[in-house]
Amino acid sequence: MSLFTIAWRSILQRGVASALTCLSMALGVMLVVAVLTIHGVLSKSFYSNASLGYNLIVGAKGGKEQLVLNTVFYLSAPVENVSYDYYMEFLKRGDRAVLLKDSLKLRGHEQLWQTAELANFGIAAGVEQLAIESALTGEKQIDVTWNSLNRNGEYGSQCDLVIPVCLGDYYGRFRVVGTTPAMFNDLVWDLENNRKYEFAQGRNFQHRSVEHGYFEAVVGSHVAREMDLKVGDQFSPAHGAVDGHSHERKFTIVGILKGSGTPIDKGVYVNMEGFYLMEDHAKSVVDPREARKNPGEPREQLSDEEERQKFFNNQRKKGMLEREPDPDPLPTEQREVTALLIKTEMKQGLYLEGAINKDKKNGAQAVAPVAVIVGMFEFLVRPVQFTLLALTSVICVVSGISILVSIYNSMNDRRHEIAVMRALGADRYTVSRVILYEAVLLSLGGCAIGWLFGHLACLIASPWIEIQTGFAIGFHGFGEPFFYPFERVLPSLSEKVYFPVEWLIVPALVVLSIIVGIWPALSAYRTDVAQSLGK
C-alpha cells in the first residue's frame, strides 16, 4: 500500500473535519483565482484602450491626466477649448480649403477682390489717382489674405490623421461627442488586427445627408443597450451637464456600434456641424462695423429660433416641406474644439509634441495618451491588485493554519495507529511523510475545488463583465500571463513560453502545506511506540 493511499484513508476517517478544512482552503483559492482573472481582464481592457489608433492628443493647457480622462475615457470635465484656427494648423491645404469656405476671412477676401475690381474699373473710367491707390491697397490686402488662407497648416505635413472632438453636452449620463465621420471611417483603433470600429446596426453619420442634414448621430453599444435606443430614434442633448436644459435641435440615430471594450462603447457621437448649430454652442463674435453703426444701442440678439421652427413646422403640416431646410454652417471664427486626436509617425510625434508644448502663444498642450494611460494603470490599478492579492493570500495562509490545527489535534487519537505502523516496520521518516502527504492532499483538494468555484463565479459574472469591459471571460478565462525563459535551459527554444499566473498557486500551496505539516509530522516522528501500544 502506498503512502498516499494511507494518507487518503486517514483523511476519509476524519471526513467532516477534513471536508471543512478543505473547504476553508477552497474559499481562499477561489478568491485568489477570481482576483487574478478579473484583474487580467481589467488589465487587458486598460491596455487595449492604450491602443487608440492615434498617438497624440492636443488640447488646452492643464493636467495631462485630466486631458486623457476627458478625451479618451469621457470621465473628467474639459478645462478649456482651443480655437478652430489652431485646429486648422494641423490640416493640409486641401482640407483647410474645405473648412475655410465657411470662414468670414474668405468672405472678406472675396469682398477685397470685388473692391480691387471696382478700383480697376475706376482706373479705366478716368478716376485715376484715387482708383490707383484703392486698387494697389486692395491687391496688397488680397495677397496677404490669400496667402494666409491658401496654404498648408503649420503642422499639416506631419499629421497623417486629425480628428477634432467637441465635448460639453450629455444624453442621460453619457457624454455627447461632436466629431467628424473620420472617427469611424478612417480611425484604425486595433493596430495589430487592422480593425476599425464596426456597426451592429445602421451606418456612420455623414457630413450632410439628404435625409437628416447635419443632424445625424451614432451611439455606442453600451449606450444603446442601457437607453434602449435603435436606428431611427431621435434625441435632444442636454447642455453642459447631465441635468442641463435640453437643446431644441434633435439628432437622428443612424448607427449603433458593435461592442469593442473601449470607452467608445459609452459615448454618443454627433456630427460636429450639427453640434455647432445647437443653441449656446457658437463662440461670440462681435462685428465692429455693427458696433460703430449703433454705438449706444444694444445689439439685437437673434433669438427667433422658436419662430423659425414654428414657421417650418406649419409649412410641413401644409405639405409644402418634407423637413426643415438646413441652416447655414457656423463660420469658422465662431467655432472651437475641445481636443484633437492626431495620428502621426513615432519620430514626427515626438517632434510635434515638443513643438506644441514649447509654443506658449496658443495655450495648447500635446500629450502622448499611451504613456499617460499606462502610468495611471501602474499608479492606480496595480496597488489595488497587490492589496487584493495580499488579502486573499492571507486567507490562504489562514486556511493552511487550519490544516495544521486539524491534523495536530488529531494526533492524540492517532498515536495508537502510528505505533502500529512503527511495529509493522515503518520507520520514523515514513510516518512523518504520511502526515506531510496528508497536508498536501488537503491543500491540493482545496486548490482544485477553489479553482473550480473561482472560474464558475467568473463564468456567472461574465455577462456583466463583458458589458462593462467588452471582454468575455468564460470558464477558461485566465489572469495575466508570466513567462519563464526556457531558452536559457533549452537554447533551441527561441520564443518565451507563457503560462497563466494562477498556475503558480499549485506550487505555492504545496510549499505552504509542507510548512504547516512539519509540526504534526514532528509530533508523529517523536511518538513513543511502547507507550502508545499500551493505550
Coordinates of C-alpha atoms in Angstrom, one line a residue:
M1 CA 0.0 0.0 0.0
S2 CA 1.4 3.4 -1.0
L3 CA 1.9 6.2 1.4
F4 CA -0.5 8.4 -0.5
T5 CA -3.2 5.7 -0.1
I6 CA -2.6 5.6 3.7
A7 CA -2.8 9.4 3.8
W8 CA -6.0 9.4 1.8
R9 CA -7.7 6.8 4.1
S10 CA -6.6 8.8 7.1
I11 CA -8.4 11.8 5.6
L12 CA -11.5 9.8 5.0
Q13 CA -11.6 8.5 8.6
R14 CA -12.0 12.2 9.7
G15 CA -14.4 13.1 6.9
V16 CA -16.2 16.0 8.4
A17 CA -13.1 17.7 9.8
S18 CA -11.2 17.1 6.6
A19 CA -14.1 18.5 4.4
L20 CA -14.3 21.7 6.5
T21 CA -10.6 22.2 6.4
C22 CA -10.5 21.6 2.6
L23 CA -13.4 24.0 2.2
S24 CA -11.6 26.8 4.0
M25 CA -8.7 26.4 1.7
A26 CA -11.0 26.3 -1.3
L27 CA -12.6 29.6 -0.4
G28 CA -9.2 31.2 -0.2
V29 CA -8.1 29.8 -3.6
M30 CA -11.4 30.8 -5.1
L31 CA -10.8 34.4 -4.1
V32 CA -7.3 34.4 -5.5
V33 CA -8.4 32.9 -8.8
A34 CA -11.3 35.4 -9.1
V35 CA -9.0 38.4 -8.3
L36 CA -6.3 37.2 -10.8
T37 CA -8.9 36.5 -13.6
I38 CA -10.8 39.7 -13.2
H39 CA -7.6 41.7 -12.9
G40 CA -6.4 40.1 -16.1
V41 CA -9.5 41.2 -17.9
L42 CA -9.2 44.7 -16.5
S43 CA -5.6 44.8 -17.5
K44 CA -6.4 43.7 -21.0
S45 CA -9.2 46.3 -21.2
F46 CA -6.9 49.0 -19.9
Y47 CA -4.1 48.2 -22.3
S48 CA -6.4 47.8 -25.2
N49 CA -7.6 51.4 -24.6
A50 CA -3.9 52.3 -24.9
S51 CA -4.1 51.1 -28.5
L52 CA -6.2 54.0 -29.6
G53 CA -5.3 54.4 -33.2
Y54 CA -3.7 57.8 -32.5
N55 CA -0.6 58.8 -30.6
L56 CA -1.2 62.4 -29.7
I57 CA -3.9 64.4 -28.0
V58 CA -3.8 68.2 -28.4
G59 CA -6.0 70.2 -26.0
A60 CA -6.0 73.3 -23.8
K61 CA -3.2 73.5 -21.2
G62 CA -3.8 71.8 -17.9
G63 CA -3.2 68.4 -16.4
K64 CA -2.2 65.7 -18.7
E65 CA -4.2 63.1 -16.8
Q66 CA -7.3 65.3 -17.0
L67 CA -7.0 65.8 -20.7
V68 CA -6.7 62.0 -21.3
L69 CA -9.5 61.2 -18.9
N70 CA -11.7 63.7 -20.6
T71 CA -10.8 62.9 -24.2
V72 CA -10.3 59.1 -24.1
F73 CA -12.5 57.9 -21.2
Y74 CA -15.1 60.8 -21.1
L75 CA -14.7 60.9 -17.3
S76 CA -13.5 64.4 -16.5
A77 CA -14.8 67.9 -17.5
P78 CA -12.8 69.7 -20.2
V79 CA -10.6 72.6 -18.9
E80 CA -11.0 74.9 -21.9
N81 CA -11.2 74.8 -25.7
V82 CA -8.7 75.5 -28.4
S83 CA -9.5 77.8 -31.3
Y84 CA -10.7 76.4 -34.6
D85 CA -7.9 78.3 -36.4
Y86 CA -5.4 76.4 -34.3
Y87 CA -7.1 73.1 -35.3
M88 CA -6.7 74.1 -39.0
E89 CA -2.9 74.4 -38.4
F90 CA -2.8 70.6 -38.3
L91 CA -4.5 70.2 -41.7
K92 CA -3.2 70.1 -45.2
R93 CA -4.0 72.7 -47.9
G94 CA -7.0 70.8 -49.4
D95 CA -8.6 70.0 -46.0
R96 CA -8.2 73.6 -44.9
A97 CA -9.8 74.9 -48.1
V98 CA -12.9 72.8 -47.4
L99 CA -13.3 74.3 -43.9
L100 CA -12.4 77.8 -44.9
K101 CA -15.3 78.1 -47.4
D102 CA -17.5 79.0 -44.3
S103 CA -14.9 81.4 -43.0
L104 CA -15.6 85.1 -42.5
K105 CA -12.0 85.6 -43.6
L106 CA -12.7 84.1 -47.0
R107 CA -15.8 86.2 -47.4
G108 CA -13.6 89.3 -46.6
H109 CA -11.2 88.1 -49.2
E110 CA -14.0 87.9 -51.8
Q111 CA -15.0 91.5 -50.8
L112 CA -11.5 92.7 -51.2
W113 CA -11.4 91.1 -54.7
Q114 CA -14.6 92.9 -55.6
T115 CA -13.1 96.2 -54.3
A116 CA -10.0 95.7 -56.4
E117 CA -12.1 95.0 -59.5
L118 CA -14.1 98.2 -58.9
A119 CA -10.9 100.1 -58.4
N120 CA -9.5 98.8 -61.7
F121 CA -12.8 99.8 -63.3
G122 CA -12.3 103.3 -61.9
I123 CA -8.9 103.5 -63.5
A124 CA -10.5 102.7 -66.8
A125 CA -13.1 105.3 -66.2
G126 CA -10.5 108.0 -65.6
V127 CA -10.7 108.3 -61.8
E128 CA -7.0 107.7 -61.7
Q129 CA -5.4 108.8 -58.5
L130 CA -8.0 107.5 -56.0
A131 CA -8.7 104.4 -58.1
I132 CA -5.0 103.5 -58.4
E133 CA -4.4 103.9 -54.6
S134 CA -7.6 101.8 -53.9
A135 CA -6.5 99.1 -56.4
L136 CA -3.0 98.9 -55.0
T137 CA -4.2 98.7 -51.4
G138 CA -6.9 96.1 -52.3
E139 CA -4.4 93.9 -54.2
K140 CA -1.9 94.0 -51.4
Q141 CA -4.7 93.0 -48.9
I142 CA -5.8 90.3 -51.3
D143 CA -2.3 88.9 -51.5
V144 CA -1.9 89.0 -47.7
T145 CA -5.3 87.4 -47.0
W146 CA -5.0 84.8 -49.7
N147 CA -1.5 83.8 -48.7
S148 CA -2.7 83.3 -45.1
L149 CA -5.6 81.1 -46.2
N150 CA -4.3 79.1 -49.2
R151 CA -1.5 77.2 -47.5
N152 CA -0.7 74.1 -45.5
G153 CA -1.2 74.3 -41.8
E154 CA 1.9 74.8 -39.7
Y155 CA 1.8 71.1 -38.6
G156 CA -0.2 69.7 -41.5
S157 CA 2.7 68.0 -43.3
Q158 CA 3.5 66.0 -40.1
C159 CA 0.0 64.6 -39.4
D160 CA -1.5 61.5 -41.1
L161 CA -4.9 61.8 -39.5
V162 CA -6.5 64.6 -37.4
I163 CA -9.9 64.1 -35.7
P164 CA -11.5 67.0 -33.8
V165 CA -13.5 66.4 -30.7
C166 CA -16.1 68.7 -29.1
L167 CA -17.5 67.9 -25.6
G168 CA -19.8 69.6 -23.2
D169 CA -23.3 68.0 -23.7
Y170 CA -24.9 64.9 -22.3
Y171 CA -27.6 62.4 -23.2
G172 CA -28.7 60.8 -19.9
R173 CA -25.5 60.1 -18.1
F174 CA -23.5 59.6 -21.3
R175 CA -21.2 62.2 -22.9
V176 CA -22.2 63.6 -26.3
V177 CA -19.2 63.9 -28.6
G178 CA -19.2 66.2 -31.6
T179 CA -16.8 64.9 -34.2
T180 CA -16.3 64.1 -37.9
P181 CA -17.1 60.9 -39.9
A182 CA -13.4 60.2 -39.9
M183 CA -13.8 58.9 -36.3
F184 CA -15.4 55.7 -37.7
N185 CA -14.4 55.8 -41.3
D186 CA -10.6 56.3 -41.0
L187 CA -9.5 55.6 -37.5
V188 CA -7.9 52.1 -37.0
W189 CA -8.2 51.5 -33.3
D190 CA -6.8 48.0 -33.2
L191 CA -3.5 48.3 -34.9
E192 CA -2.5 44.7 -34.5
N193 CA -5.6 43.4 -36.3
N194 CA -6.1 46.4 -38.5
R195 CA -9.7 46.9 -37.1
K196 CA -11.9 49.9 -37.4
Y197 CA -15.0 50.5 -35.3
E198 CA -17.8 48.4 -36.7
F199 CA -21.5 48.9 -36.8
A200 CA -24.0 46.4 -35.3
Q201 CA -26.8 48.3 -37.0
G202 CA -27.0 51.2 -39.5
R203 CA -24.2 53.3 -40.8
N204 CA -21.9 56.1 -39.9
F205 CA -23.2 59.7 -39.8
Q206 CA -22.5 61.9 -42.8
H207 CA -21.2 65.4 -43.1
R208 CA -24.6 66.4 -44.6
S209 CA -27.1 63.7 -45.5
V210 CA -30.2 64.1 -47.7
E211 CA -32.5 62.7 -45.0
H212 CA -31.3 64.5 -41.9
G213 CA -28.9 67.2 -43.0
Y214 CA -26.3 68.0 -40.4
F215 CA -28.2 66.3 -37.5
E216 CA -27.2 62.6 -37.5
A217 CA -25.7 60.6 -34.6
V218 CA -24.1 57.3 -33.8
V219 CA -24.3 55.7 -30.4
G220 CA -22.0 53.2 -28.6
S221 CA -23.2 49.7 -27.8
H222 CA -23.4 50.3 -24.1
V223 CA -25.5 53.5 -24.5
A224 CA -27.9 51.7 -27.0
R225 CA -28.4 48.9 -24.5
E226 CA -28.9 51.0 -21.4
M227 CA -31.0 53.7 -23.1
D228 CA -33.0 51.2 -25.3
L229 CA -32.1 53.1 -28.5
K230 CA -32.4 51.9 -32.0
V231 CA -31.7 53.2 -35.5
G232 CA -34.2 55.9 -36.4
D233 CA -34.7 57.2 -32.8
Q234 CA -34.3 60.9 -32.1
F235 CA -32.9 62.6 -29.1
S236 CA -32.0 66.1 -27.8
P237 CA -28.7 66.5 -25.9
A238 CA -28.7 68.3 -22.5
H239 CA -26.5 71.3 -22.5
G240 CA -23.4 71.4 -20.2
A241 CA -24.5 68.9 -17.6
V242 CA -26.5 65.7 -17.0
D243 CA -29.4 67.8 -15.7
G244 CA -28.9 70.8 -18.1
H245 CA -31.6 72.1 -20.3
S246 CA -32.4 70.2 -23.4
H247 CA -31.5 71.6 -26.8
E248 CA -34.3 72.2 -29.3
R249 CA -32.4 70.5 -32.0
K250 CA -32.9 66.8 -32.4
F251 CA -30.4 64.3 -33.7
T252 CA -31.5 61.2 -35.5
I253 CA -29.6 57.9 -34.7
V254 CA -28.4 56.4 -38.0
G255 CA -25.9 53.8 -36.5
I256 CA -25.2 51.6 -33.4
L257 CA -21.6 50.5 -32.9
K258 CA -20.6 46.9 -32.1
G259 CA -19.0 46.4 -28.6
S260 CA -15.3 47.0 -28.7
G261 CA -14.4 47.0 -25.0
T262 CA -13.2 50.6 -25.3
P263 CA -14.7 53.8 -23.9
I264 CA -16.2 54.4 -27.4
D265 CA -19.0 52.0 -26.3
K266 CA -20.2 54.6 -23.7
G267 CA -20.4 57.6 -25.9
V268 CA -23.0 59.4 -28.2
Y269 CA -21.4 60.7 -31.3
V270 CA -23.0 63.5 -33.3
N271 CA -22.0 65.3 -36.5
M272 CA -19.8 68.2 -35.4
E273 CA -21.5 70.6 -37.9
G274 CA -24.8 69.9 -36.1
F275 CA -23.1 70.2 -32.7
Y276 CA -22.0 73.8 -33.6
L277 CA -25.5 74.7 -34.8
M278 CA -27.2 74.0 -31.5
E279 CA -28.0 77.0 -29.4
D280 CA -25.3 78.2 -27.0
H281 CA -22.6 76.4 -28.9
A282 CA -21.4 79.3 -31.1
K283 CA -18.5 81.4 -29.9
S284 CA -19.4 85.0 -29.6
V285 CA -18.0 87.2 -32.4
V286 CA -18.8 91.0 -32.3
D287 CA -18.7 92.7 -35.7
P288 CA -17.0 96.1 -35.1
R289 CA -18.9 97.7 -38.0
E290 CA -22.2 96.9 -36.3
A291 CA -20.9 98.4 -33.1
R292 CA -20.0 101.7 -34.9
K293 CA -23.4 101.9 -36.5
N294 CA -25.2 101.7 -33.2
P295 CA -22.7 102.8 -30.5
G296 CA -25.3 103.4 -27.8
E297 CA -27.8 100.8 -28.7
P298 CA -27.6 97.2 -27.6
R299 CA -27.3 94.7 -30.4
E300 CA -30.4 92.7 -31.2
Q301 CA -30.0 89.1 -30.3
L302 CA -31.0 86.5 -32.9
S303 CA -33.4 84.7 -30.6
D304 CA -36.1 83.9 -33.2
E305 CA -35.2 80.2 -33.4
E306 CA -38.6 79.3 -32.0
E307 CA -40.4 81.5 -34.6
R308 CA -38.4 80.0 -37.3
Q309 CA -39.1 76.5 -36.0
K310 CA -42.8 77.3 -35.8
F311 CA -42.8 78.6 -39.4
F312 CA -41.2 75.5 -40.8
N313 CA -43.5 73.2 -38.7
N314 CA -46.5 74.9 -40.2
Q315 CA -45.0 74.6 -43.7
R316 CA -44.5 70.9 -43.1
K317 CA -48.1 70.5 -41.9
K318 CA -49.3 72.1 -45.1
G319 CA -47.3 69.6 -47.1
M320 CA -45.1 72.3 -48.5
L321 CA -41.9 70.9 -46.9
E322 CA -40.7 67.4 -46.1
R323 CA -38.3 68.7 -43.4
E324 CA -36.9 71.9 -42.3
P325 CA -34.1 73.3 -44.5
D326 CA -30.6 73.1 -43.1
P327 CA -29.3 76.3 -41.6
D328 CA -26.0 77.7 -42.9
P329 CA -22.9 76.2 -41.3
L330 CA -21.4 78.2 -38.5
P331 CA -18.5 80.4 -39.6
T332 CA -15.1 79.0 -38.5
E333 CA -14.5 82.1 -36.4
Q334 CA -17.4 81.1 -34.1
R335 CA -16.1 77.6 -33.6
E336 CA -13.9 75.9 -31.0
V337 CA -12.8 72.4 -30.4
T338 CA -12.1 70.6 -27.1
A339 CA -9.3 68.4 -28.3
L340 CA -7.6 66.9 -31.4
L341 CA -6.8 63.2 -31.9
I342 CA -3.7 63.1 -34.0
K343 CA -2.1 60.1 -35.7
T344 CA 1.5 60.5 -36.9
E345 CA 4.7 58.6 -37.2
M346 CA 6.7 58.0 -34.0
K347 CA 9.5 60.3 -34.8
Q348 CA 7.2 63.0 -36.1
G349 CA 5.0 62.6 -33.0
L350 CA 8.0 63.3 -30.6
Y351 CA 8.9 66.4 -32.6
L352 CA 5.3 67.5 -32.8
E353 CA 4.7 67.0 -29.1
G354 CA 7.8 69.1 -28.2
A355 CA 7.0 71.9 -30.7
I356 CA 3.4 72.2 -29.4
N357 CA 4.4 72.3 -25.8
K358 CA 7.1 74.9 -26.4
D359 CA 4.6 77.2 -28.2
K360 CA 3.2 79.4 -25.4
K361 CA 1.1 81.7 -27.5
N362 CA -1.7 79.2 -28.5
G363 CA -2.4 77.9 -24.9
A364 CA -2.3 74.3 -26.1
Q365 CA -0.5 71.2 -24.9
A366 CA 0.2 67.8 -26.6
V367 CA 0.0 64.6 -24.6
A368 CA 1.0 61.1 -25.6
P369 CA -2.1 59.2 -24.3
V370 CA -0.5 55.7 -24.2
A371 CA 2.2 56.8 -21.7
V372 CA -0.4 58.5 -19.5
I373 CA -2.8 55.5 -19.6
V374 CA 0.0 53.1 -18.7
G375 CA 1.1 55.4 -15.9
M376 CA -2.4 55.7 -14.5
F377 CA -2.7 51.9 -14.6
E378 CA 0.5 51.4 -12.7
F379 CA -0.3 54.1 -10.2
L380 CA -4.0 53.3 -9.6
V381 CA -4.8 49.7 -10.5
R382 CA -1.6 47.9 -9.6
P383 CA -1.7 48.9 -5.9
V384 CA -5.3 47.7 -5.8
Q385 CA -4.3 44.4 -7.3
F386 CA -1.5 43.9 -4.9
T387 CA -3.7 44.8 -2.0
L388 CA -6.4 42.3 -3.0
L389 CA -3.8 39.6 -3.7
A390 CA -2.2 40.2 -0.3
L391 CA -5.6 39.9 1.4
T392 CA -6.5 36.7 -0.4
S393 CA -3.1 35.2 0.2
V394 CA -3.6 35.9 3.9
I395 CA -6.8 33.9 3.7
C396 CA -4.9 31.0 2.1
V397 CA -2.3 31.2 4.9
V398 CA -5.1 31.1 7.5
S399 CA -6.6 28.1 5.7
G400 CA -3.2 26.5 5.8
I401 CA -3.0 27.1 9.5
S402 CA -6.5 25.4 9.8
I403 CA -4.9 22.3 8.2
L404 CA -2.2 22.4 10.8
V405 CA -4.7 22.7 13.6
S406 CA -6.9 19.9 12.2
I407 CA -4.0 17.4 11.8
Y408 CA -2.3 18.4 15.0
N409 CA -5.5 18.0 17.0
S410 CA -6.0 14.5 15.6
M411 CA -2.5 13.4 16.7
N412 CA -3.7 12.3 20.2
D413 CA -6.3 10.0 18.6
R414 CA -3.8 8.6 16.1
R415 CA -0.9 7.7 18.4
H416 CA -2.0 4.1 18.6
E417 CA -2.3 4.0 14.8
I418 CA 1.2 5.4 14.4
A419 CA 2.6 2.9 16.9
V420 CA 1.1 0.0 15.0
M421 CA 2.7 1.3 11.8
R422 CA 6.0 1.5 13.6
A423 CA 5.6 -2.0 15.0
L424 CA 4.9 -3.3 11.4
G425 CA 8.2 -2.0 10.3
A426 CA 7.6 1.6 9.3
D427 CA 10.4 4.0 10.4
R428 CA 10.0 7.5 11.8
Y429 CA 10.6 9.1 8.4
T430 CA 7.9 7.1 6.8
V431 CA 5.3 8.1 9.4
S432 CA 6.3 11.7 9.1
R433 CA 5.9 11.5 5.3
V434 CA 2.4 10.2 5.7
I435 CA 1.5 13.2 7.8
L436 CA 3.1 15.6 5.2
Y437 CA 1.3 13.8 2.3
E438 CA -2.0 14.3 4.2
A439 CA -1.4 18.0 4.5
V440 CA -0.5 18.2 0.8
L441 CA -3.6 16.3 -0.3
L442 CA -5.9 18.6 1.8
S443 CA -4.2 21.6 0.2
L444 CA -4.4 20.3 -3.4
G445 CA -8.0 19.2 -2.8
G446 CA -8.9 22.7 -1.6
C447 CA -7.0 24.1 -4.6
A448 CA -8.9 22.1 -7.1
I449 CA -12.3 22.9 -5.6
G450 CA -11.3 26.6 -5.2
W451 CA -10.1 26.8 -8.8
L452 CA -13.4 25.3 -10.0
F453 CA -15.5 27.6 -7.9
G454 CA -13.5 30.6 -8.9
H455 CA -13.9 30.0 -12.6
L456 CA -17.6 29.2 -12.1
A457 CA -18.0 32.5 -10.3
C458 CA -16.3 34.3 -13.2
L459 CA -18.5 32.4 -15.7
I460 CA -21.6 33.6 -13.9
A461 CA -20.3 37.2 -13.7
S462 CA -19.0 37.1 -17.4
P463 CA -22.1 38.8 -19.0
W464 CA -21.9 41.7 -16.6
I465 CA -18.1 42.0 -17.0
E466 CA -18.5 41.8 -20.8
I467 CA -21.0 44.7 -20.7
Q468 CA -18.6 46.8 -18.6
T469 CA -15.3 46.0 -20.4
G470 CA -16.3 44.4 -23.7
F471 CA -14.2 41.2 -22.9
A472 CA -15.9 37.9 -22.2
I473 CA -14.2 35.8 -19.6
G474 CA -15.9 32.4 -19.8
F475 CA -15.0 29.4 -17.8
H476 CA -11.4 29.2 -19.2
G477 CA -10.5 32.8 -18.6
F478 CA -7.1 33.3 -17.0
G479 CA -5.4 36.2 -15.4
E480 CA -2.2 37.9 -16.7
P481 CA 0.5 35.6 -18.1
F482 CA 4.0 35.2 -16.9
F483 CA 6.9 33.7 -18.8
Y484 CA 9.8 31.5 -17.9
P485 CA 12.9 32.0 -20.1
F486 CA 13.2 28.3 -21.2
E487 CA 15.7 29.4 -23.9
R488 CA 18.3 29.6 -21.1
V489 CA 17.7 25.9 -20.4
L490 CA 16.9 24.8 -23.9
P491 CA 18.7 27.0 -26.5
S492 CA 16.5 25.5 -29.2
L493 CA 13.5 27.4 -27.8
S494 CA 13.8 30.9 -29.3
E495 CA 10.5 32.1 -28.0
K496 CA 9.4 32.7 -24.5
V497 CA 6.8 30.3 -23.1
Y498 CA 3.9 31.9 -21.3
F499 CA 1.7 30.5 -18.5
P500 CA -1.3 31.8 -16.7
V501 CA -0.1 33.3 -13.4
E502 CA -2.7 31.4 -11.4
W503 CA -0.8 28.2 -12.1
L504 CA 1.7 29.5 -9.5
I505 CA -1.0 28.7 -6.9
V506 CA -0.3 25.0 -7.1
P507 CA 3.4 25.0 -6.1
A508 CA 2.7 27.8 -3.6
L509 CA 0.1 25.6 -1.8
V510 CA 2.3 22.6 -1.9
V511 CA 5.1 24.6 -0.2
L512 CA 2.5 26.0 2.3
S513 CA 1.1 22.6 3.1
I514 CA 4.6 21.2 3.7
I515 CA 5.4 24.1 6.1
V516 CA 2.2 23.7 8.1
G517 CA 2.6 19.9 8.1
I518 CA 6.1 19.9 9.6
W519 CA 4.8 20.4 13.2
P520 CA 2.3 17.5 13.1
A521 CA 5.0 15.4 11.3
L522 CA 7.5 16.1 14.1
S523 CA 4.8 15.1 16.6
A524 CA 4.4 11.8 14.8
Y525 CA 8.1 11.4 14.5
R526 CA 8.5 11.7 18.3
T527 CA 5.7 9.2 19.1
D528 CA 6.8 6.6 21.7
V529 CA 5.9 3.2 20.3
A530 CA 5.9 1.3 23.5
Q531 CA 3.9 3.8 25.4
S532 CA 1.3 4.3 22.6
L533 CA 0.8 0.5 22.0
G534 CA -0.2 0.1 25.6
K535 CA -3.1 2.5 25.3

